[in-house]
């Protein structure tokens, strides 16, 4: 019905918002996106890493290739938005992170570039599953994403509530943190609450471990570097008058480099095992890498900043934003190919884009769709310029 691109982006976005699907179940979503890309004349490859897909657009004979990535998954959140006409139709699921908007922006860039054909080379539009799990990027790469579809650089964006609508922010180096998870199992010896000397109380031991873990960031890490260690679960098999035999501590760490990740893992293991040994308890320590840090390469930050300035104006672009401690699956791609990740402001008015990500009242701000689509199209023009790109 609406013939303008803005109208089309909005209708794509709201259609996707009504049909949220969670990680690796984005079947209808991937089908919908693939059909649009095929209608635009792109060559679409489906089923990469589960529900992921790649659509190629080649113009001219330039050999250079870039990737533009969107994430497709929603969250297990029940949307709470009375009166919202495009609210979720899938009970208990919601696009509360704005991936509906990311898809629409990247589809918009595909349409702009397919119509204007003002670049020389290949743009690969990569739609990944399961960003929220931190599993989708790895699944696509394990399925041969970059072997089948190599790229020289990759670009991604995330909307950011609290930043003025349509503004941009990025930085060279780490922009979003790694996320690692840990599970510490302390096996003591349960006993009567009134006869503690007969056992080995794992709660007292675990409490010491929780406190001692807090000294790693404050006493072992170079103060110029950043990290967070958070214990988030403390599970025992005790009851009111029984000292338990087992305590499990679970938690989460964030940092910006492999070296810091390794330091955290090593010191956490030493502290946990050492305290358990002191008190005659057994310790098992598991540490898993969930998200790689998102680390931008300088060369492509410059390109991304130029593209954002061309689209939104100099004043709307922060080229050296403070890094954030949240994590993003795009970081896994940046471990393998260089590129840039940028934030685009979703709005700072409370009801107009300013509701936080992952909140049941959140909505992607349709007013920034065109800005995002133009940004990704401009990336292609700057990275694959006509006339300078022949091999
Ligand atoms: Zn999210
Ligand atoms: Zn997200």
PDB file of N, CA and C and ligand atoms in Angstrom, residues 75 96-99 131-132 158 327 357-358, ligand 1:
ATOM      1  N   UNK A  75      13.077 -12.707  21.815  1.00  0.00           N
ATOM      2  CA  UNK A  75      13.313 -13.155  23.189  1.00  0.00           C
ATOM      3  C   UNK A  75      12.056 -13.794  23.772  1.00  0.00           C
ATOM      4  N   UNK A  96      12.151  -7.778  21.654  1.00  0.00           N
ATOM      5  CA  UNK A  96      12.443  -6.784  22.693  1.00  0.00           C
ATOM      6  C   UNK A  96      13.857  -6.242  22.574  1.00  0.00           C
ATOM      7  N   UNK A  97      14.577  -6.656  21.521  1.00  0.00           N
ATOM      8  CA  UNK A  97      15.949  -6.152  21.336  1.00  0.00           C
ATOM      9  C   UNK A  97      16.066  -5.408  20.012  1.00  0.00           C
ATOM     10  N   UNK A  98      14.945  -5.302  19.293  1.00  0.00           N
ATOM     11  CA  UNK A  98      14.953  -4.516  18.055  1.00  0.00           C
ATOM     12  C   UNK A  98      15.560  -5.213  16.861  1.00  0.00           C
ATOM     13  N   UNK A  99      15.697  -6.538  16.911  1.00  0.00           N
ATOM     14  CA  UNK A  99      16.261  -7.227  15.749  1.00  0.00           C
ATOM     15  C   UNK A  99      15.300  -7.153  14.556  1.00  0.00           C
ATOM     16  N   UNK A 131      21.277 -14.610  17.962  1.00  0.00           N
ATOM     17  CA  UNK A 131      22.243 -13.645  18.513  1.00  0.00           C
ATOM     18  C   UNK A 131      22.191 -13.641  20.028  1.00  0.00           C
ATOM     19  N   UNK A 132      20.971 -13.705  20.583  1.00  0.00           N
ATOM     20  CA  UNK A 132      20.820 -13.587  22.037  1.00  0.00           C
ATOM     21  C   UNK A 132      21.536 -14.714  22.776  1.00  0.00           C
ATOM     22  N   UNK A 158      23.610  -1.946  16.207  1.00  0.00           N
ATOM     23  CA  UNK A 158      22.543  -2.229  17.168  1.00  0.00           C
ATOM     24  C   UNK A 158      21.896  -0.920  17.573  1.00  0.00           C
ATOM     25  N   UNK A 327      27.253  -7.740  25.871  1.00  0.00           N
ATOM     26  CA  UNK A 327      27.941  -8.547  24.869  1.00  0.00           C
ATOM     27  C   UNK A 327      27.074  -8.720  23.634  1.00  0.00           C
ATOM     28  N   UNK A 357      16.254  -1.860  26.089  1.00  0.00           N
ATOM     29  CA  UNK A 357      16.298  -3.166  25.443  1.00  0.00           C
ATOM     30  C   UNK A 357      15.912  -4.236  26.462  1.00  0.00           C
ATOM     31  N   UNK A 358      15.237  -5.276  25.986  1.00  0.00           N
ATOM     32  CA  UNK A 358      14.828  -6.428  26.793  1.00  0.00           C
ATOM     33  C   UNK A 358      13.731  -6.077  27.805  1.00  0.00           C
TER      34      UNK A 358
HETATM   35 ZN1  LIG B   1      19.255  -8.574  23.124  1.00  0.00          ZN
END
